[in-house]
mmCIF file of C-alpha atoms in Angstrom:
data_model
loop_
_atom_site.group_PDB
_atom_site.id
_atom_site.type_symbol
_atom_site.label_atom_id
_atom_site.label_comp_id
_atom_site.label_asym_id
_atom_site.label_seq_id
_atom_site.Cartn_x
_atom_site.Cartn_y
_atom_site.Cartn_z
ATOM 1 C CA UNK A 1 -8.282 -22.472 13.834
ATOM 2 C CA UNK A 2 -9.252 -18.926 12.832
ATOM 3 C CA UNK A 3 -9.070 -18.687 9.040
ATOM 4 C CA UNK A 4 -10.194 -15.113 8.450
ATOM 5 C CA UNK A 5 -8.835 -12.020 10.139
ATOM 6 C CA UNK A 6 -11.630 -9.549 10.832
ATOM 7 C CA UNK A 7 -10.710 -6.104 9.478
ATOM 8 C CA UNK A 8 -12.957 -3.192 8.601
ATOM 9 C CA UNK A 9 -14.176 -3.919 5.082
ATOM 10 C CA UNK A 10 -13.244 -7.605 5.334
ATOM 11 C CA UNK A 11 -15.418 -9.428 7.885
ATOM 12 C CA UNK A 12 -14.433 -12.822 9.281
ATOM 13 C CA UNK A 13 -17.333 -14.663 7.688
ATOM 14 C CA UNK A 14 -17.923 -17.098 4.878
ATOM 15 C CA UNK A 15 -18.984 -15.740 1.492
ATOM 16 C CA UNK A 16 -22.418 -16.673 0.159
ATOM 17 C CA UNK A 17 -21.893 -18.538 -3.089
ATOM 18 C CA UNK A 18 -21.483 -18.957 -5.892
ATOM 19 C CA UNK A 19 -18.437 -16.741 -6.342
ATOM 20 C CA UNK A 20 -15.403 -16.069 -8.496
ATOM 21 C CA UNK A 21 -12.268 -15.940 -6.366
ATOM 22 C CA UNK A 22 -8.843 -14.391 -6.832
ATOM 23 C CA UNK A 23 -6.005 -14.964 -4.366
ATOM 24 C CA UNK A 24 -2.775 -13.076 -3.718
ATOM 25 C CA UNK A 25 -0.818 -10.804 -1.425
ATOM 26 C CA UNK A 26 -2.092 -7.806 -3.409
ATOM 27 C CA UNK A 27 0.384 -5.463 -1.741
ATOM 28 C CA UNK A 28 -0.091 -2.058 -3.338
ATOM 29 C CA UNK A 29 -3.016 -3.255 -5.510
ATOM 30 C CA UNK A 30 -0.963 -2.134 -8.515
ATOM 31 C CA UNK A 31 -2.068 -2.131 -12.153
ATOM 32 C CA UNK A 32 -1.254 -5.825 -12.522
ATOM 33 C CA UNK A 33 -3.472 -6.660 -9.555
ATOM 34 C CA UNK A 34 -6.171 -4.465 -11.060
ATOM 35 C CA UNK A 35 -6.030 -6.439 -14.311
ATOM 36 C CA UNK A 36 -6.352 -9.653 -12.275
ATOM 37 C CA UNK A 37 -9.447 -8.268 -10.529
ATOM 38 C CA UNK A 38 -10.918 -7.365 -13.920
ATOM 39 C CA UNK A 39 -10.336 -10.932 -15.148
ATOM 40 C CA UNK A 40 -12.005 -12.283 -12.015
ATOM 41 C CA UNK A 41 -15.028 -10.061 -12.537
ATOM 42 C CA UNK A 42 -15.289 -11.334 -16.098
ATOM 43 C CA UNK A 43 -15.179 -14.932 -14.843
ATOM 44 C CA UNK A 44 -17.823 -14.185 -12.210
ATOM 45 C CA UNK A 45 -20.680 -13.422 -14.584
ATOM 46 C CA UNK A 46 -23.667 -12.946 -12.290
ATOM 47 C CA UNK A 47 -21.780 -14.317 -9.268
ATOM 48 C CA UNK A 48 -19.997 -12.230 -6.649
ATOM 49 C CA UNK A 49 -16.273 -11.495 -6.840
ATOM 50 C CA UNK A 50 -14.035 -12.344 -3.896
ATOM 51 C CA UNK A 51 -10.457 -11.168 -3.336
ATOM 52 C CA UNK A 52 -8.474 -13.186 -0.790
ATOM 53 C CA UNK A 53 -5.318 -11.654 0.645
ATOM 54 C CA UNK A 54 -2.879 -12.616 3.407
ATOM 55 C CA UNK A 55 -1.852 -11.002 6.667
ATOM 56 C CA UNK A 56 0.883 -11.196 7.666
ATOM 57 C CA UNK A 57 2.827 -11.684 4.438
ATOM 58 C CA UNK A 58 3.860 -15.378 4.259
ATOM 59 C CA UNK A 59 7.559 -14.405 4.104
ATOM 60 C CA UNK A 60 7.151 -12.680 7.484
ATOM 61 C CA UNK A 61 6.277 -16.074 8.981
ATOM 62 C CA UNK A 62 9.162 -18.071 7.493
ATOM 63 C CA UNK A 63 11.916 -15.455 7.271
ATOM 64 C CA UNK A 64 10.982 -12.233 9.096
ATOM 65 C CA UNK A 65 14.304 -10.643 8.227
ATOM 66 C CA UNK A 66 13.422 -10.923 4.526
ATOM 67 C CA UNK A 67 9.851 -9.665 4.801
ATOM 68 C CA UNK A 68 9.287 -7.014 2.107
ATOM 69 C CA UNK A 69 8.454 -3.431 3.004
ATOM 70 C CA UNK A 70 4.701 -2.976 2.734
ATOM 71 C CA UNK A 71 3.268 -0.629 0.134
ATOM 72 C CA UNK A 72 -0.086 -0.287 1.901
ATOM 73 C CA UNK A 73 -1.707 -0.963 5.230
ATOM 74 C CA UNK A 74 -4.102 -3.913 5.327
ATOM 75 C CA UNK A 75 -7.008 -1.489 5.676
ATOM 76 C CA UNK A 76 -5.945 0.501 2.607
ATOM 77 C CA UNK A 77 -5.382 -2.718 0.641
ATOM 78 C CA UNK A 78 -8.946 -3.783 1.416
ATOM 79 C CA UNK A 79 -10.263 -0.386 0.347
ATOM 80 C CA UNK A 80 -8.379 -0.542 -2.948
ATOM 81 C CA UNK A 81 -9.491 -4.124 -3.664
ATOM 82 C CA UNK A 82 -13.114 -3.055 -3.237
ATOM 83 C CA UNK A 83 -12.479 0.028 -5.364
ATOM 84 C CA UNK A 84 -11.110 -2.057 -8.228
ATOM 85 C CA UNK A 85 -13.861 -4.625 -8.436
ATOM 86 C CA UNK A 86 -13.991 -6.993 -5.449
ATOM 87 C CA UNK A 87 -17.485 -7.373 -3.997
ATOM 88 C CA UNK A 88 -16.037 -9.191 -1.000
ATOM 89 C CA UNK A 89 -12.549 -9.082 0.500
ATOM 90 C CA UNK A 90 -11.322 -11.670 2.952
ATOM 91 C CA UNK A 91 -8.012 -11.555 4.850
ATOM 92 C CA UNK A 92 -6.447 -14.943 5.560
ATOM 93 C CA UNK A 93 -4.907 -15.017 9.031
ATOM 94 C CA UNK A 94 -1.702 -16.601 7.770
ATOM 95 C CA UNK A 95 -0.058 -18.875 10.353
ATOM 96 C CA UNK A 96 2.524 -21.678 10.369
ATOM 97 C CA UNK A 97 -0.363 -24.137 10.696
ATOM 98 C CA UNK A 98 -1.994 -22.774 7.538
ATOM 99 C CA UNK A 99 1.369 -22.915 5.781
ATOM 100 C CA UNK A 100 1.464 -26.672 6.462
ATOM 101 C CA UNK A 101 -1.789 -27.357 4.611
ATOM 102 C CA UNK A 102 -1.584 -29.478 1.496
ATOM 103 C CA UNK A 103 -2.925 -27.912 -1.711
ATOM 104 C CA UNK A 104 -6.098 -30.008 -1.355
ATOM 105 C CA UNK A 105 -6.592 -28.827 2.231
ATOM 106 C CA UNK A 106 -6.194 -25.206 1.162
ATOM 107 C CA UNK A 107 -8.718 -25.608 -1.646
ATOM 108 C CA UNK A 108 -11.234 -27.316 0.611
ATOM 109 C CA UNK A 109 -10.918 -24.930 3.560
ATOM 110 C CA UNK A 110 -10.661 -21.621 1.716
ATOM 111 C CA UNK A 111 -11.976 -21.872 -1.830
ATOM 112 C CA UNK A 112 -14.822 -24.336 -1.345
ATOM 113 C CA UNK A 113 -16.031 -24.284 2.267
ATOM 114 C CA UNK A 114 -15.517 -20.559 2.786
ATOM 115 C CA UNK A 115 -16.204 -19.067 -0.665
ATOM 116 C CA UNK A 116 -18.279 -21.664 -2.564
ATOM 117 C CA UNK A 117 -16.275 -20.833 -5.662
ATOM 118 C CA UNK A 118 -17.415 -21.609 -9.192
ATOM 119 C CA UNK A 119 -14.285 -19.966 -10.662
ATOM 120 C CA UNK A 120 -10.770 -19.148 -9.451
ATOM 121 C CA UNK A 121 -8.427 -16.706 -11.203
ATOM 122 C CA UNK A 122 -4.796 -16.334 -10.071
ATOM 123 C CA UNK A 123 -1.709 -14.509 -11.281
ATOM 124 C CA UNK A 124 1.069 -16.161 -13.253
ATOM 125 C CA UNK A 125 3.335 -18.268 -11.058
ATOM 126 C CA UNK A 126 0.798 -18.529 -8.229
ATOM 127 C CA UNK A 127 1.779 -21.180 -5.670
ATOM 128 C CA UNK A 128 -0.111 -22.462 -2.662
ATOM 129 C CA UNK A 129 -0.060 -25.211 -0.066
ATOM 130 C CA UNK A 130 2.802 -26.693 1.928
ATOM 131 C CA UNK A 131 6.233 -25.886 0.477
ATOM 132 C CA UNK A 132 4.468 -24.067 -2.376
ATOM 133 C CA UNK A 133 3.625 -27.453 -3.889
ATOM 134 C CA UNK A 134 0.374 -26.277 -5.466
ATOM 135 C CA UNK A 135 0.411 -24.741 -8.962
ATOM 136 C CA UNK A 136 -2.102 -23.728 -11.609
ATOM 137 C CA UNK A 137 -2.078 -27.341 -12.818
ATOM 138 C CA UNK A 138 -2.996 -28.775 -9.396
ATOM 139 C CA UNK A 139 -5.599 -26.017 -8.980
ATOM 140 C CA UNK A 140 -7.190 -26.905 -12.323
ATOM 141 C CA UNK A 141 -7.252 -30.594 -11.351
ATOM 142 C CA UNK A 142 -8.964 -29.682 -8.060
ATOM 143 C CA UNK A 143 -11.463 -27.675 -10.087
ATOM 144 C CA UNK A 144 -12.295 -30.622 -12.296
ATOM 145 C CA UNK A 145 -12.918 -32.746 -9.207
ATOM 146 C CA UNK A 146 -14.898 -30.118 -7.306
ATOM 147 C CA UNK A 147 -16.851 -28.219 -9.932
ATOM 148 C CA UNK A 148 -14.972 -24.957 -10.399
ATOM 149 C CA UNK A 149 -12.830 -23.549 -13.186
ATOM 150 C CA UNK A 150 -9.290 -22.296 -12.604
ATOM 151 C CA UNK A 151 -7.397 -19.886 -14.829
ATOM 152 C CA UNK A 152 -4.126 -17.997 -14.787
ATOM 153 C CA UNK A 153 -3.972 -14.308 -15.720
ATOM 154 C CA UNK A 154 -0.901 -12.199 -16.470
ATOM 155 C CA UNK A 155 -0.247 -9.269 -14.118
ATOM 156 C CA UNK A 156 0.176 -6.950 -17.051
ATOM 157 C CA UNK A 157 -1.391 -4.108 -18.969
ATOM 158 C CA UNK A 158 -0.520 -2.635 -22.369
ATOM 159 C CA UNK A 159 2.189 -5.290 -22.677
ATOM 160 C CA UNK A 160 3.947 -4.178 -19.464
ATOM 161 C CA UNK A 161 4.412 -6.543 -16.511
ATOM 162 C CA UNK A 162 3.784 -5.043 -13.071
ATOM 163 C CA UNK A 163 4.915 -6.214 -9.650
ATOM 164 C CA UNK A 164 5.005 -5.079 -6.030
ATOM 165 C CA UNK A 165 8.764 -5.651 -6.062
ATOM 166 C CA UNK A 166 9.232 -3.162 -8.898
ATOM 167 C CA UNK A 167 7.052 -0.650 -7.081
ATOM 168 C CA UNK A 168 9.163 -1.009 -3.920
ATOM 169 C CA UNK A 169 12.349 -0.548 -5.929
ATOM 170 C CA UNK A 170 11.005 2.654 -7.457
ATOM 171 C CA UNK A 171 9.972 4.008 -4.046
ATOM 172 C CA UNK A 172 13.345 3.119 -2.511
ATOM 173 C CA UNK A 173 15.066 5.038 -5.322
ATOM 174 C CA UNK A 174 12.826 8.088 -4.851
ATOM 175 C CA UNK A 175 11.448 7.612 -8.366
ATOM 176 C CA UNK A 176 7.884 8.559 -7.527
ATOM 177 C CA UNK A 177 6.745 8.956 -11.126
ATOM 178 C CA UNK A 178 7.869 5.397 -11.925
ATOM 179 C CA UNK A 179 6.163 4.095 -8.784
ATOM 180 C CA UNK A 180 2.929 5.788 -9.881
ATOM 181 C CA UNK A 181 3.202 4.174 -13.324
ATOM 182 C CA UNK A 182 3.251 0.758 -11.639
ATOM 183 C CA UNK A 183 0.639 1.447 -8.977
ATOM 184 C CA UNK A 184 -1.733 3.450 -11.135
ATOM 185 C CA UNK A 185 -1.704 6.221 -8.500
ATOM 186 C CA UNK A 186 0.905 8.000 -6.353
ATOM 187 C CA UNK A 187 2.647 5.966 -3.686
ATOM 188 C CA UNK A 188 1.446 6.952 -0.238
ATOM 189 C CA UNK A 189 2.051 6.658 3.477
ATOM 190 C CA UNK A 190 -0.586 7.218 6.105
ATOM 191 C CA UNK A 191 -0.874 7.829 9.808
ATOM 192 C CA UNK A 192 -2.091 10.095 12.566
ATOM 193 C CA UNK A 193 -0.694 13.639 12.639
ATOM 194 C CA UNK A 194 1.351 14.163 15.819
ATOM 195 C CA UNK A 195 2.700 17.300 17.394
ATOM 196 C CA UNK A 196 6.281 18.094 16.415
ATOM 197 C CA UNK A 197 8.712 20.687 17.719
ATOM 198 C CA UNK A 198 6.716 23.506 16.035
ATOM 199 C CA UNK A 199 9.900 24.790 14.423
ATOM 200 C CA UNK A 200 8.210 24.931 11.030
ATOM 201 C CA UNK A 201 5.464 27.156 12.406
ATOM 202 C CA UNK A 202 8.095 29.533 13.812
ATOM 203 C CA UNK A 203 9.632 29.776 10.326
ATOM 204 C CA UNK A 204 6.277 30.420 8.648
ATOM 205 C CA UNK A 205 5.878 26.872 7.306
ATOM 206 C CA UNK A 206 3.742 24.866 9.778
ATOM 207 C CA UNK A 207 3.807 21.151 9.014
ATOM 208 C CA UNK A 208 1.658 18.100 9.616
ATOM 209 C CA UNK A 209 3.987 15.445 11.057
ATOM 210 C CA UNK A 210 3.330 11.756 10.423
ATOM 211 C CA UNK A 211 5.583 9.204 12.183
ATOM 212 C CA UNK A 212 7.494 6.810 9.920
ATOM 213 C CA UNK A 213 6.656 3.117 10.314
ATOM 214 C CA UNK A 214 9.776 1.164 9.370
ATOM 215 C CA UNK A 215 7.736 -1.801 8.136
ATOM 216 C CA UNK A 216 6.360 0.284 5.250
ATOM 217 C CA UNK A 217 7.991 1.444 2.035
ATOM 218 C CA UNK A 218 8.944 5.063 2.717
ATOM 219 C CA UNK A 219 10.798 7.118 0.083
ATOM 220 C CA UNK A 220 14.378 8.198 0.818
ATOM 221 C CA UNK A 221 15.152 11.419 2.671
ATOM 222 C CA UNK A 222 14.427 14.534 0.672
ATOM 223 C CA UNK A 223 11.748 17.042 -0.261
ATOM 224 C CA UNK A 224 8.732 16.016 -2.336
ATOM 225 C CA UNK A 225 5.721 17.490 -4.060
ATOM 226 C CA UNK A 226 2.746 15.711 -2.535
ATOM 227 C CA UNK A 227 -0.949 15.681 -1.819
ATOM 228 C CA UNK A 228 -2.136 15.504 1.775
ATOM 229 C CA UNK A 229 -5.427 13.589 1.770
ATOM 230 C CA UNK A 230 -7.790 13.892 4.729
ATOM 231 C CA UNK A 231 -10.162 11.164 5.904
ATOM 232 C CA UNK A 232 -13.096 12.882 4.184
ATOM 233 C CA UNK A 233 -11.283 12.808 0.838
ATOM 234 C CA UNK A 234 -10.164 16.455 0.854
ATOM 235 C CA UNK A 235 -6.909 16.763 -1.105
ATOM 236 C CA UNK A 236 -4.470 19.491 -0.098
ATOM 237 C CA UNK A 237 -1.322 20.384 -2.103
ATOM 238 C CA UNK A 238 1.865 20.135 -0.055
ATOM 239 C CA UNK A 239 5.633 20.336 0.043
ATOM 240 C CA UNK A 240 6.713 17.330 2.095
ATOM 241 C CA UNK A 241 10.074 16.555 3.656
ATOM 242 C CA UNK A 242 11.299 13.160 4.813
ATOM 243 C CA UNK A 243 14.270 12.970 7.134
ATOM 244 C CA UNK A 244 15.692 14.131 10.444
ATOM 245 C CA UNK A 245 15.962 17.906 9.900
ATOM 246 C CA UNK A 246 19.777 17.988 9.533
ATOM 247 C CA UNK A 247 19.927 21.789 9.939
ATOM 248 C CA UNK A 248 18.915 21.389 13.589
ATOM 249 C CA UNK A 249 20.971 19.379 16.044
ATOM 250 C CA UNK A 250 19.388 16.910 18.409
ATOM 251 C CA UNK A 251 16.510 15.829 16.144
ATOM 252 C CA UNK A 252 16.080 12.069 16.496
ATOM 253 C CA UNK A 253 14.166 9.765 14.152
ATOM 254 C CA UNK A 254 12.838 10.126 10.637
ATOM 255 C CA UNK A 255 9.569 11.871 10.033
ATOM 256 C CA UNK A 256 7.275 12.873 7.190
ATOM 257 C CA UNK A 257 6.479 16.584 7.460
ATOM 258 C CA UNK A 258 4.006 18.199 5.080
ATOM 259 C CA UNK A 259 3.527 21.930 4.645
ATOM 260 C CA UNK A 260 0.136 22.521 3.032
ATOM 261 C CA UNK A 261 0.628 25.276 0.484
ATOM 262 C CA UNK A 262 -0.814 28.637 1.552
ATOM 263 C CA UNK A 263 -2.512 27.178 4.652
ATOM 264 C CA UNK A 264 -0.539 28.472 7.631
ATOM 265 C CA UNK A 265 -3.713 28.318 9.776
ATOM 266 C CA UNK A 266 -4.356 24.598 9.271
ATOM 267 C CA UNK A 267 -4.493 22.431 12.443
ATOM 268 C CA UNK A 268 -4.463 18.688 11.743
ATOM 269 C CA UNK A 269 -3.236 17.318 15.092
ATOM 270 C CA UNK A 270 -4.798 13.931 15.857
ATOM 271 C CA UNK A 271 -6.314 13.509 12.400
ATOM 272 C CA UNK A 272 -5.703 10.570 10.060
ATOM 273 C CA UNK A 273 -4.057 11.575 6.771
ATOM 274 C CA UNK A 274 -2.485 10.053 3.680
ATOM 275 C CA UNK A 275 0.544 11.595 2.028
ATOM 276 C CA UNK A 276 0.646 10.904 -1.719
ATOM 277 C CA UNK A 277 4.117 11.466 -3.192
ATOM 278 C CA UNK A 278 4.065 12.938 -6.700
ATOM 279 C CA UNK A 279 7.705 13.886 -7.360
ATOM 280 C CA UNK A 280 11.029 14.147 -5.539
ATOM 281 C CA UNK A 281 12.250 17.746 -5.652
ATOM 282 C CA UNK A 282 15.670 17.482 -4.015
ATOM 283 C CA UNK A 283 17.829 15.670 -1.472
ATOM 284 C CA UNK A 284 17.887 16.637 2.204
ATOM 285 C CA UNK A 285 20.565 19.260 2.920
ATOM 286 C CA UNK A 286 21.904 20.901 6.099
ATOM 287 C CA UNK A 287 21.928 24.698 5.865
ATOM 288 C CA UNK A 288 24.351 27.000 7.655
ATOM 289 C CA UNK A 289 21.690 29.527 8.695
ATOM 290 C CA UNK A 290 17.934 29.819 9.224
ATOM 291 C CA UNK A 291 17.837 32.485 6.529
ATOM 292 C CA UNK A 292 19.298 30.093 3.970
ATOM 293 C CA UNK A 293 16.849 27.386 5.050
ATOM 294 C CA UNK A 294 13.831 29.692 4.723
ATOM 295 C CA UNK A 295 14.963 30.827 1.273
ATOM 296 C CA UNK A 296 15.213 27.192 0.181
ATOM 297 C CA UNK A 297 11.769 26.427 1.630
ATOM 298 C CA UNK A 298 10.285 29.180 -0.523
ATOM 299 C CA UNK A 299 11.980 27.615 -3.555
ATOM 300 C CA UNK A 300 10.614 24.199 -2.529
ATOM 301 C CA UNK A 301 7.081 25.590 -2.396
ATOM 302 C CA UNK A 302 7.467 27.031 -5.889
ATOM 303 C CA UNK A 303 8.836 23.723 -7.190
ATOM 304 C CA UNK A 304 6.052 21.755 -5.495
ATOM 305 C CA UNK A 305 3.440 24.026 -7.030
ATOM 306 C CA UNK A 306 4.914 23.396 -10.485
ATOM 307 C CA UNK A 307 5.141 19.614 -9.972
ATOM 308 C CA UNK A 308 1.495 19.521 -8.825
ATOM 309 C CA UNK A 309 0.533 21.672 -11.832
ATOM 310 C CA UNK A 310 -1.091 24.375 -9.720
#
């Protein structure tokens, strides 16, 4: 069977040993995950550090209707894992067959044969193997038999526990500051800018439109202060709306529309962007006239500028 999923930044190859390995879903690569990566680097010494993540999320295999909204794309997750200390990232191609492995089979196939691990560091409550029968105790016993150490590390920092679930809850509530406190950076969505109805341009506020992927954690409808980040790292301040444009009839589907402050000439069609949400400014409202809408958009720009500290 294919164990690794080949993704840019995470090749489908074995890792030259010895290595220190950490394993998890790592959705969002939040501050707790970052502390786990730091612990793995400490355990590595002169060895390389390997982060192993899953795609798809195991819950999506067993109960698709309960699969959590994703905080990051797989590609962005890989990028963040590298950024926070992983020398190598590998993506396990999670399948029902893999889910049936015993804890010993998982250790042999992934930790030993593929990563040549001398140390394994996992988060508190980590489970693995068929029916989640493997625990830190079984992992430590496997280590004693196979020559690697196994340790558990709290997903915490400054006495605060972090989790992807808490980050999703904050995003779903539109509490972008709280989400950033968990993630260690603003929550973001990404995609390719598509052509919209150009109504914003007609009103003097041209927008970069990014389609909403329902499998990802997208903040609730409203207007936000945000940063629009281009593929080359350029960061542009923006007022961003999420919703269906209730002032105009016939608009179907949610979209993320970002007006880059003071850049009416900007053309981003076809370019990959990230939208980083800093603060929610207001709810989405239907206005009785275009004049009222334009007046509110000017107020939104002023509020966005203040929230972004410009």
